[in-house]
Amino acid sequence: DRLKMDFLSRSKLAKSQIAAKLLQLMDMKETTLCLAADLTKADEIVDLVKLAGPHIAVLKIHVDIIEDFNQDFINQLKNLSEKHKFLIMEDRKFGDIGNTVSLQYSKGVYKIAEWADLITVHPVAGPGILDGLKNALKNITDERGIFLITEMSSKGALTTGDYTKQTLTMAETSDLVVGHVCQSNIFLNPGLVQLTPGVKISKASDDLGQQYNTPEAVVNSGADLAVVGRGITEAADKLREVINYKNQLWTAYKNRIN
Ligand code: 6AU
């Protein structure tokens, strides 16, 4: 049972080096927090990461919402990720044919493949999307991983039934897949990681379809990594909330495995 196993034991069953590294750093730092730094200014993100870095396992960004994107911003994030030992995820939600995603991943202004340890991918186009993304990594020596968007958090999401089931199968065919973005305990493989967004201590939804559950509830539903965005970014004392979420999530994980 994946939910009863500890991260260190699971890291030995991971099929990629980056999945193993992720599970090991979660164990070492005692954190399952994935911070969604959905801010639109590069300096705001860097300032938040300077506070949060020691307490997070993954920093998740949406690079295309940043108004003053520049290479120095990426260099600063990379330095912080080495210093504080967290992985960087670009939540690009790739969703096109293999040839197009290959270009989107490695080219353009952002050159995501050069700096993002992890990316998110909609499986909607079929397995060719994974081949396309792999193709873009030909000249990249660092380890890279993919989270498939298997089940979305928003109201009325179309990621249900057969779509979800076939995504679980697709994950098993690719050594790039590190885990699933999903809302519940829908897969067994202890070598894969469940990343669950829609996490907030207080409010149950926003006005645009997002639905929230508490840290304890998502961990009991199988979340290995929990994504927290506005629960932290909109707090008056952000460091306090980072630590609060980290502690609540870690306690729930400890209770889950015991
Ligand atoms: O905590 P919030 O609601 O402020 O932010 C949630 C973050 C956002 C979303 O783009 C993302 O999580 N997200 C995802 C991811 C991680 O891929 C999938 C999903 O189903 N729902 C969701 O909110 O950055």
Coordinates of C-alpha atoms and ligand atoms in Angstrom, one line a residue:
D1 CA 0.0 0.0 0.0
R2 CA 1.7 3.2 -1.2
L3 CA -0.1 5.4 1.4
K4 CA 1.5 3.3 4.3
M5 CA 5.1 3.4 2.9
D6 CA 7.6 6.0 3.9
F7 CA 9.3 8.2 1.3
L8 CA 12.8 6.7 1.8
S9 CA 11.6 3.2 1.1
R10 CA 9.7 4.5 -1.9
S11 CA 12.7 6.3 -3.3
K12 CA 14.3 2.9 -3.8
L13 CA 11.4 1.9 -6.1
A14 CA 11.4 5.0 -8.2
K15 CA 12.1 4.3 -11.8
S16 CA 14.0 7.6 -12.5
Q17 CA 16.8 9.3 -10.7
I18 CA 14.9 12.5 -10.3
A19 CA 11.9 10.8 -8.7
A20 CA 14.3 9.1 -6.2
K21 CA 16.0 12.4 -5.6
L22 CA 12.6 14.1 -4.9
L23 CA 11.5 11.4 -2.4
Q24 CA 14.8 11.6 -0.7
L25 CA 14.8 15.3 -0.2
M26 CA 11.2 15.2 1.1
D27 CA 12.4 12.7 3.7
M28 CA 15.6 14.7 4.5
K29 CA 13.9 18.2 4.8
E30 CA 10.7 16.7 6.3
T31 CA 8.5 18.6 3.9
T32 CA 5.9 17.7 1.3
L33 CA 5.1 21.3 0.4
C34 CA 5.1 22.4 -3.2
L35 CA 4.9 26.2 -3.2
A36 CA 2.9 27.7 -6.1
A37 CA 4.6 31.1 -6.4
D38 CA 2.0 32.5 -8.8
L39 CA 3.3 36.1 -8.7
T40 CA 3.9 38.3 -11.7
K41 CA 7.1 40.0 -10.8
A42 CA 10.5 38.2 -10.9
D43 CA 11.7 39.9 -7.7
E44 CA 8.5 39.0 -5.8
I45 CA 9.1 35.4 -6.6
V46 CA 12.8 35.5 -5.6
D47 CA 12.0 37.2 -2.3
L48 CA 9.3 34.6 -1.4
V49 CA 11.7 31.8 -2.4
K50 CA 14.4 33.2 -0.1
L51 CA 12.0 32.8 2.8
A52 CA 10.4 29.6 1.8
G53 CA 13.4 27.7 0.3
P54 CA 14.4 25.8 3.4
H55 CA 10.9 24.6 4.0
I56 CA 9.7 23.4 0.5
A57 CA 10.4 20.3 -1.6
V58 CA 9.3 21.9 -4.9
L59 CA 9.0 25.4 -6.1
K60 CA 6.3 25.6 -8.8
I61 CA 6.0 28.5 -11.1
H62 CA 4.1 29.7 -14.2
V63 CA 6.9 31.3 -16.2
D64 CA 4.5 32.8 -18.7
I65 CA 2.8 35.1 -16.1
I66 CA 6.0 36.9 -15.2
E67 CA 6.1 40.4 -16.6
D68 CA 9.9 40.9 -16.4
F69 CA 11.2 37.4 -17.1
N70 CA 15.0 37.4 -17.6
Q71 CA 17.9 35.0 -17.4
D72 CA 19.1 36.4 -14.1
F73 CA 15.8 35.4 -12.6
I74 CA 16.4 31.8 -13.6
N75 CA 20.0 32.0 -12.3
Q76 CA 18.8 33.2 -9.0
L77 CA 16.2 30.4 -8.7
K78 CA 18.8 27.8 -9.7
N79 CA 21.2 29.1 -7.0
L80 CA 18.5 29.1 -4.4
S81 CA 17.4 25.5 -5.4
E82 CA 21.0 24.3 -4.9
K83 CA 21.4 26.1 -1.6
H84 CA 18.1 25.0 -0.1
K85 CA 17.7 21.6 -1.9
F86 CA 14.4 21.9 -3.7
L87 CA 13.3 21.1 -7.2
I88 CA 11.9 23.6 -9.7
M89 CA 8.7 22.8 -11.5
E90 CA 7.4 24.8 -14.5
D91 CA 3.7 24.2 -14.5
R92 CA 3.4 24.6 -18.3
K93 CA 0.7 22.0 -18.8
F94 CA 2.0 21.0 -22.2
G95 CA -0.9 19.7 -24.3
D96 CA 0.0 19.5 -28.0
I97 CA 1.4 17.0 -30.5
G98 CA 4.9 15.6 -30.0
N99 CA 6.6 17.9 -32.5
T100 CA 5.1 21.1 -31.1
V101 CA 5.7 20.3 -27.4
S102 CA 9.3 19.4 -28.3
L103 CA 9.8 23.0 -29.6
Q104 CA 7.8 24.6 -26.8
Y105 CA 9.9 22.7 -24.2
S106 CA 13.3 23.6 -25.5
K107 CA 12.9 26.8 -27.7
G108 CA 11.3 30.2 -27.5
V109 CA 12.0 32.8 -24.9
Y110 CA 11.8 30.5 -21.9
K111 CA 13.9 27.5 -23.0
I112 CA 12.1 25.5 -20.2
A113 CA 14.1 22.3 -20.7
E114 CA 17.3 24.1 -19.7
W115 CA 16.2 24.9 -16.2
A116 CA 13.0 23.2 -15.0
D117 CA 13.7 19.9 -13.1
L118 CA 10.0 19.1 -13.5
I119 CA 7.2 20.0 -15.8
T120 CA 3.4 19.3 -16.0
V121 CA 1.8 17.7 -19.1
H122 CA -1.8 17.1 -20.2
P123 CA -1.9 13.5 -21.6
V124 CA -4.8 14.6 -23.9
A125 CA -2.7 14.3 -27.1
G126 CA -1.7 10.6 -26.4
P127 CA 1.7 9.0 -25.8
G128 CA 3.4 10.9 -28.6
I129 CA 3.5 13.9 -26.3
L130 CA 5.9 12.1 -24.1
D131 CA 8.1 11.1 -27.0
G132 CA 8.1 14.7 -28.2
L133 CA 9.2 16.0 -24.7
K134 CA 11.9 13.3 -24.5
N135 CA 13.2 14.4 -27.9
A136 CA 13.7 17.9 -26.6
L137 CA 16.1 16.6 -24.0
K138 CA 18.7 15.3 -26.4
N139 CA 21.3 17.9 -25.5
I140 CA 20.3 18.2 -21.8
T141 CA 22.5 16.3 -19.4
D142 CA 20.6 17.1 -16.1
E143 CA 17.8 14.7 -14.9
R144 CA 14.3 15.8 -15.9
G145 CA 10.8 14.6 -14.9
I146 CA 7.2 14.9 -15.8
F147 CA 4.0 15.0 -13.8
L148 CA 1.0 14.0 -15.8
I149 CA -2.2 16.0 -15.2
T150 CA -4.4 13.0 -14.4
E151 CA -7.2 14.6 -12.5
M152 CA -7.9 18.4 -12.1
S153 CA -9.0 20.2 -9.0
S154 CA -11.5 22.6 -10.6
K155 CA -15.2 22.2 -10.6
G156 CA -16.6 20.3 -13.6
A157 CA -13.1 19.2 -14.8
L158 CA -13.3 16.7 -17.7
T159 CA -10.5 14.5 -16.4
T160 CA -12.7 11.6 -15.4
G161 CA -13.4 7.9 -16.1
D162 CA -11.5 6.5 -19.1
Y163 CA -9.3 9.5 -19.5
T164 CA -8.0 9.2 -16.0
K165 CA -7.6 5.4 -16.3
Q166 CA -5.7 5.6 -19.6
T167 CA -3.4 8.3 -18.1
L168 CA -2.4 5.9 -15.4
T169 CA -1.4 3.3 -18.1
M170 CA 0.5 6.0 -20.0
A171 CA 2.5 6.8 -17.0
E172 CA 3.8 3.3 -16.7
T173 CA 5.2 3.4 -20.3
S174 CA 7.6 6.3 -19.8
D175 CA 10.7 6.6 -17.7
L176 CA 10.3 10.4 -17.7
V177 CA 7.0 10.3 -15.7
V178 CA 7.6 11.0 -12.0
G179 CA 4.0 11.1 -10.9
H180 CA 0.4 12.2 -11.2
V181 CA -1.3 15.5 -10.5
C182 CA -4.5 14.2 -9.1
Q183 CA -7.0 14.5 -6.3
S184 CA -7.3 11.1 -4.8
N185 CA -5.5 7.8 -4.3
I186 CA -6.0 6.4 -7.9
F187 CA -2.7 4.6 -8.5
L188 CA -0.8 1.9 -6.6
N189 CA 2.8 2.2 -7.8
P190 CA 4.8 3.4 -4.8
G191 CA 7.6 4.6 -7.1
L192 CA 5.3 7.3 -8.4
V193 CA 4.5 10.6 -6.6
Q194 CA 1.0 12.1 -6.1
L195 CA 1.0 15.8 -6.4
T196 CA -2.3 17.4 -5.2
P197 CA -3.3 21.1 -5.8
G198 CA -6.3 22.8 -4.3
V199 CA -5.0 22.9 -0.7
K200 CA -6.0 25.6 1.8
I201 CA -6.5 25.7 5.5
S202 CA -9.5 28.0 5.5
K203 CA -11.5 28.8 2.3
A204 CA -13.3 26.0 0.4
S205 CA -13.3 27.6 -3.1
D206 CA -12.5 30.7 -5.1
D207 CA -14.8 32.5 -7.5
L208 CA -13.3 30.9 -10.6
G209 CA -13.9 27.1 -10.1
Q210 CA -11.0 26.2 -7.8
Q211 CA -12.0 23.8 -5.0
Y212 CA -10.0 23.4 -1.8
N213 CA -9.4 20.7 0.8
T214 CA -7.4 20.9 4.0
P215 CA -3.8 19.7 4.3
E216 CA -4.9 16.7 6.4
A217 CA -7.7 15.7 4.0
V218 CA -5.4 15.8 0.9
V219 CA -2.7 13.7 2.6
N220 CA -5.3 11.1 3.6
S221 CA -6.4 11.1 0.0
G222 CA -2.9 10.1 -1.1
A223 CA -1.2 13.4 -1.6
D224 CA 2.6 13.0 -1.3
L225 CA 3.3 16.6 -2.4
A226 CA 0.7 19.2 -1.7
V227 CA 0.5 22.4 -3.8
V228 CA -0.2 25.6 -1.9
G229 CA -0.5 28.9 -3.7
R230 CA -2.8 31.7 -2.5
G231 CA -2.9 30.1 1.0
I232 CA 0.7 31.4 1.3
T233 CA 1.0 34.2 -1.3
E234 CA -1.9 36.1 0.0
A235 CA -1.0 35.7 3.7
A236 CA 0.2 38.8 5.7
D237 CA 3.1 36.7 7.2
K238 CA 4.2 34.4 4.4
L239 CA 7.0 32.7 6.2
R240 CA 4.7 31.8 9.1
E241 CA 2.1 30.3 6.7
V242 CA 4.9 28.4 4.8
I243 CA 5.9 26.8 8.1
N244 CA 2.3 26.3 9.2
Y245 CA 1.4 24.4 6.0
K246 CA 4.7 22.4 6.1
N247 CA 4.1 21.3 9.7
Q248 CA 0.4 20.4 9.1
L249 CA 1.3 18.4 6.0
W250 CA 4.2 16.6 7.6
T251 CA 2.1 15.6 10.7
A252 CA -0.6 14.3 8.4
Y253 CA 2.0 12.2 6.5
K254 CA 3.5 10.8 9.7
N255 CA 0.0 9.8 10.9
R256 CA -0.7 8.3 7.5
I257 CA 2.4 6.0 7.5
N258 CA 2.0 5.0 11.1
Ligands
6AU1 O1 -3.5 27.3 -4.2 P1 -4.0 28.1 -5.4 O2 -5.4 27.8 -5.8 O3 -3.6 29.5 -5.3 O4 -3.0 27.5 -6.7 C1 -3.1 26.2 -7.2 C2 -2.0 26.0 -8.2 C3 -2.0 26.9 -9.4 C4 -2.7 26.0 -10.5 O5 -2.2 26.3 -11.8 C5 -2.2 24.6 -10.0 O6 -2.0 24.7 -8.6 N1 -3.2 23.5 -10.3 C6 -2.7 22.3 -11.0 C7 -1.4 22.0 -11.3 C8 -0.4 22.0 -10.2 O7 -1.0 21.5 -12.3 C9 -3.7 21.4 -11.4 C10 -5.0 21.4 -11.0 O8 -5.8 20.6 -11.2 N2 -5.4 22.5 -10.2 C11 -4.5 23.5 -9.9 O9 -4.9 24.4 -9.1 O10 -0.7 27.2 -9.8

